[in-house]
Amino acid sequence: MYDLGLTIKQLRKKQGWTQTMLAEKLHVSCCMVSKYELGYVIPPFETLRNIAAVFGVTLDTICGM
């Protein structure tokens, strides 16, 4: 089973960023980034697009396709 939150966390750690740093880039709270990574909240589509852009990957990569 694909884990979106784990993918976001792995990409974030690969960049050496904290949750706060990623939150600033996405214009969300660090608590929201934590919820994304733990799988409590699925980011809305626009945020998924922003996550892909921030990490320089495709939306397919973020969504596990």
Short mmCIF file of N, CA, C and O in Angstrom, two decimals:
data_model
loop_
_atom_site.label_atom_id
_atom_site.label_comp_id
_atom_site.label_asym_id
_atom_site.label_seq_id
_atom_site.Cartn_x
_atom_site.Cartn_y
_atom_site.Cartn_z
N MET A 1 0.85 -1.19 0.00
CA MET A 1 0.00 0.00 0.00
C MET A 1 0.89 1.25 0.00
O MET A 1 1.87 1.33 0.74
N TYR A 2 0.55 2.21 -0.82
CA TYR A 2 1.31 3.45 -0.95
C TYR A 2 1.06 4.37 0.24
O TYR A 2 -0.07 4.52 0.70
N ASP A 3 2.11 5.00 0.74
CA ASP A 3 2.01 5.90 1.89
C ASP A 3 2.45 7.30 1.47
O ASP A 3 3.64 7.60 1.41
N LEU A 4 1.47 8.15 1.17
CA LEU A 4 1.73 9.53 0.74
C LEU A 4 2.54 10.29 1.79
O LEU A 4 3.49 10.97 1.47
N GLY A 5 2.14 10.15 3.04
CA GLY A 5 2.83 10.86 4.12
C GLY A 5 4.30 10.48 4.21
O GLY A 5 5.16 11.33 4.40
N LEU A 6 4.58 9.20 4.06
CA LEU A 6 5.97 8.74 4.10
C LEU A 6 6.77 9.32 2.94
O LEU A 6 7.92 9.72 3.11
N THR A 7 6.15 9.39 1.77
CA THR A 7 6.83 9.97 0.61
C THR A 7 7.18 11.43 0.87
O THR A 7 8.30 11.87 0.60
N ILE A 8 6.23 12.18 1.40
CA ILE A 8 6.48 13.59 1.71
C ILE A 8 7.62 13.71 2.73
O ILE A 8 8.54 14.51 2.56
N LYS A 9 7.58 12.88 3.77
CA LYS A 9 8.61 12.92 4.80
C LYS A 9 9.98 12.57 4.22
O LYS A 9 10.97 13.23 4.53
N GLN A 10 10.04 11.54 3.40
CA GLN A 10 11.32 11.14 2.80
C GLN A 10 11.89 12.24 1.91
O GLN A 10 13.09 12.52 1.95
N LEU A 11 11.04 12.86 1.10
CA LEU A 11 11.49 13.94 0.24
C LEU A 11 11.99 15.13 1.07
O LEU A 11 13.00 15.75 0.75
N ARG A 12 11.27 15.43 2.13
CA ARG A 12 11.65 16.53 3.01
C ARG A 12 13.01 16.26 3.66
O ARG A 12 13.90 17.11 3.65
N LYS A 13 13.17 15.08 4.19
CA LYS A 13 14.43 14.74 4.86
C LYS A 13 15.59 14.69 3.87
O LYS A 13 16.71 15.07 4.23
N LYS A 14 15.32 14.24 2.65
CA LYS A 14 16.36 14.20 1.62
C LYS A 14 16.90 15.61 1.36
O LYS A 14 18.09 15.78 1.08
N GLN A 15 16.04 16.61 1.46
CA GLN A 15 16.46 18.00 1.27
C GLN A 15 17.11 18.58 2.53
O GLN A 15 17.66 19.68 2.49
N GLY A 16 16.97 17.87 3.64
CA GLY A 16 17.52 18.38 4.90
C GLY A 16 16.66 19.45 5.53
O GLY A 16 17.15 20.27 6.31
N TRP A 17 15.38 19.45 5.20
CA TRP A 17 14.45 20.46 5.70
C TRP A 17 13.71 19.96 6.93
O TRP A 17 13.40 18.78 7.06
N THR A 18 13.37 20.89 7.81
CA THR A 18 12.48 20.60 8.93
C THR A 18 11.04 20.72 8.44
O THR A 18 10.78 21.24 7.34
N GLN A 19 10.12 20.27 9.27
CA GLN A 19 8.71 20.44 8.92
C GLN A 19 8.37 21.92 8.83
O GLN A 19 7.58 22.33 7.96
N THR A 20 8.96 22.72 9.67
CA THR A 20 8.71 24.16 9.65
C THR A 20 9.19 24.77 8.33
O THR A 20 8.49 25.60 7.74
N MET A 21 10.35 24.35 7.87
CA MET A 21 10.88 24.87 6.60
C MET A 21 9.96 24.51 5.44
O MET A 21 9.66 25.36 4.59
N LEU A 22 9.49 23.26 5.40
CA LEU A 22 8.57 22.85 4.34
C LEU A 22 7.26 23.61 4.46
O LEU A 22 6.71 24.07 3.45
N ALA A 23 6.76 23.78 5.67
CA ALA A 23 5.51 24.51 5.88
C ALA A 23 5.60 25.93 5.33
O ALA A 23 4.65 26.41 4.69
N GLU A 24 6.72 26.58 5.54
CA GLU A 24 6.90 27.94 5.02
C GLU A 24 6.86 27.97 3.50
O GLU A 24 6.27 28.87 2.91
N LYS A 25 7.46 26.97 2.88
CA LYS A 25 7.47 26.91 1.43
C LYS A 25 6.07 26.63 0.85
O LYS A 25 5.75 27.07 -0.24
N LEU A 26 5.26 25.90 1.62
CA LEU A 26 3.91 25.54 1.16
C LEU A 26 2.84 26.52 1.65
O LEU A 26 1.68 26.40 1.29
N HIS A 27 3.24 27.45 2.51
CA HIS A 27 2.31 28.43 3.10
C HIS A 27 1.21 27.74 3.90
O HIS A 27 0.03 28.07 3.79
N VAL A 28 1.65 26.74 4.70
CA VAL A 28 0.76 26.07 5.64
C VAL A 28 1.47 26.03 6.99
O VAL A 28 2.64 26.39 7.09
N SER A 29 0.78 25.59 8.02
CA SER A 29 1.42 25.49 9.34
C SER A 29 2.28 24.24 9.43
O SER A 29 2.06 23.27 8.69
N CYS A 30 3.23 24.26 10.35
CA CYS A 30 4.06 23.07 10.53
C CYS A 30 3.22 21.92 11.09
O CYS A 30 3.50 20.75 10.81
N CYS A 31 2.15 22.25 11.81
CA CYS A 31 1.24 21.21 12.30
C CYS A 31 0.56 20.51 11.13
O CYS A 31 0.33 19.30 11.17
N MET A 32 0.24 21.25 10.07
CA MET A 32 -0.39 20.66 8.90
C MET A 32 0.58 19.73 8.19
O MET A 32 0.20 18.64 7.76
N VAL A 33 1.85 20.13 8.09
CA VAL A 33 2.85 19.25 7.47
C VAL A 33 2.94 17.95 8.27
O VAL A 33 2.99 16.86 7.70
N SER A 34 2.94 18.05 9.58
CA SER A 34 2.97 16.86 10.42
C SER A 34 1.77 15.97 10.15
O SER A 34 1.91 14.74 10.03
N LYS A 35 0.60 16.57 10.01
CA LYS A 35 -0.61 15.80 9.73
C LYS A 35 -0.53 15.13 8.36
O LYS A 35 -0.99 13.99 8.20
N TYR A 36 0.04 15.81 7.37
CA TYR A 36 0.25 15.19 6.06
C TYR A 36 1.16 13.98 6.19
O TYR A 36 0.87 12.91 5.65
N GLU A 37 2.28 14.16 6.89
CA GLU A 37 3.27 13.09 6.99
C GLU A 37 2.76 11.90 7.79
O GLU A 37 3.13 10.76 7.51
N LEU A 38 1.93 12.14 8.78
CA LEU A 38 1.38 11.06 9.59
C LEU A 38 0.16 10.40 8.95
O LEU A 38 -0.33 9.38 9.43
N GLY A 39 -0.34 11.00 7.87
CA GLY A 39 -1.49 10.44 7.18
C GLY A 39 -2.82 10.79 7.79
O GLY A 39 -3.84 10.20 7.45
N TYR A 40 -2.83 11.77 8.68
CA TYR A 40 -4.09 12.20 9.29
C TYR A 40 -4.91 13.06 8.34
O TYR A 40 -6.13 13.10 8.44
N VAL A 41 -4.22 13.76 7.43
CA VAL A 41 -4.88 14.65 6.47
C VAL A 41 -4.25 14.41 5.10
O VAL A 41 -3.03 14.33 4.99
N ILE A 42 -5.08 14.30 4.09
CA ILE A 42 -4.59 14.23 2.71
C ILE A 42 -4.59 15.65 2.17
O ILE A 42 -5.62 16.33 2.22
N PRO A 43 -3.45 16.11 1.68
CA PRO A 43 -3.39 17.49 1.18
C PRO A 43 -4.36 17.70 0.01
O PRO A 43 -4.54 16.79 -0.80
N PRO A 44 -4.96 18.88 -0.06
CA PRO A 44 -5.80 19.18 -1.22
C PRO A 44 -4.96 19.17 -2.50
O PRO A 44 -3.73 19.29 -2.45
N PHE A 45 -5.62 19.04 -3.63
CA PHE A 45 -4.93 18.91 -4.91
C PHE A 45 -3.92 20.03 -5.15
O PHE A 45 -2.79 19.78 -5.55
N GLU A 46 -4.31 21.27 -4.89
CA GLU A 46 -3.40 22.40 -5.12
C GLU A 46 -2.15 22.28 -4.26
O GLU A 46 -1.04 22.58 -4.71
N THR A 47 -2.30 21.82 -3.04
CA THR A 47 -1.15 21.63 -2.16
C THR A 47 -0.28 20.50 -2.67
O THR A 47 0.96 20.59 -2.62
N LEU A 48 -0.89 19.44 -3.19
CA LEU A 48 -0.11 18.35 -3.77
C LEU A 48 0.74 18.87 -4.94
O LEU A 48 1.91 18.51 -5.08
N ARG A 49 0.15 19.72 -5.76
CA ARG A 49 0.90 20.32 -6.87
C ARG A 49 2.06 21.16 -6.35
O ARG A 49 3.16 21.12 -6.89
N ASN A 50 1.81 21.91 -5.26
CA ASN A 50 2.86 22.73 -4.67
C ASN A 50 3.97 21.87 -4.07
O ASN A 50 5.15 22.21 -4.19
N ILE A 51 3.60 20.76 -3.45
CA ILE A 51 4.59 19.85 -2.88
C ILE A 51 5.49 19.32 -3.99
O ILE A 51 6.71 19.31 -3.87
N ALA A 52 4.88 18.90 -5.09
CA ALA A 52 5.65 18.39 -6.22
C ALA A 52 6.60 19.46 -6.74
O ALA A 52 7.78 19.19 -7.00
N ALA A 53 6.12 20.68 -6.87
CA ALA A 53 6.94 21.78 -7.39
C ALA A 53 8.10 22.10 -6.44
O ALA A 53 9.23 22.29 -6.88
N VAL A 54 7.83 22.13 -5.15
CA VAL A 54 8.86 22.45 -4.16
C VAL A 54 9.99 21.42 -4.21
O VAL A 54 11.16 21.77 -4.10
N PHE A 55 9.63 20.16 -4.40
CA PHE A 55 10.64 19.10 -4.43
C PHE A 55 11.18 18.84 -5.84
O PHE A 55 12.11 18.05 -6.01
N GLY A 56 10.60 19.48 -6.84
CA GLY A 56 11.09 19.30 -8.21
C GLY A 56 10.81 17.92 -8.76
O GLY A 56 11.61 17.37 -9.51
N VAL A 57 9.66 17.35 -8.36
CA VAL A 57 9.25 16.04 -8.86
C VAL A 57 7.88 16.17 -9.50
O VAL A 57 7.22 17.21 -9.38
N THR A 58 7.45 15.13 -10.17
CA THR A 58 6.13 15.15 -10.79
C THR A 58 5.04 14.86 -9.77
O THR A 58 5.31 14.29 -8.70
N LEU A 59 3.85 15.25 -10.11
CA LEU A 59 2.70 14.93 -9.27
C LEU A 59 2.52 13.42 -9.18
O LEU A 59 2.13 12.89 -8.13
N ASP A 60 2.85 12.71 -10.26
CA ASP A 60 2.79 11.25 -10.23
C ASP A 60 3.71 10.67 -9.17
O ASP A 60 3.37 9.70 -8.51
N THR A 61 4.88 11.27 -9.02
CA THR A 61 5.83 10.81 -7.99
C THR A 61 5.23 11.00 -6.60
O THR A 61 5.30 10.09 -5.76
N ILE A 62 4.63 12.15 -6.37
CA ILE A 62 4.02 12.43 -5.07
C ILE A 62 2.88 11.46 -4.80
O ILE A 62 2.72 10.98 -3.68
N CYS A 63 2.10 11.16 -5.81
CA CYS A 63 0.91 10.31 -5.64
C CYS A 63 1.21 8.82 -5.78
O CYS A 63 0.31 8.00 -5.69
N GLY A 64 2.47 8.48 -6.03
CA GLY A 64 2.85 7.08 -6.07
C GLY A 64 2.44 6.34 -7.31
O GLY A 64 2.19 5.14 -7.30
N MET A 65 2.39 7.04 -8.43
CA MET A 65 1.98 6.41 -9.67
C MET A 65 3.17 6.07 -10.53
O MET A 65 4.18 6.64 -10.52
#
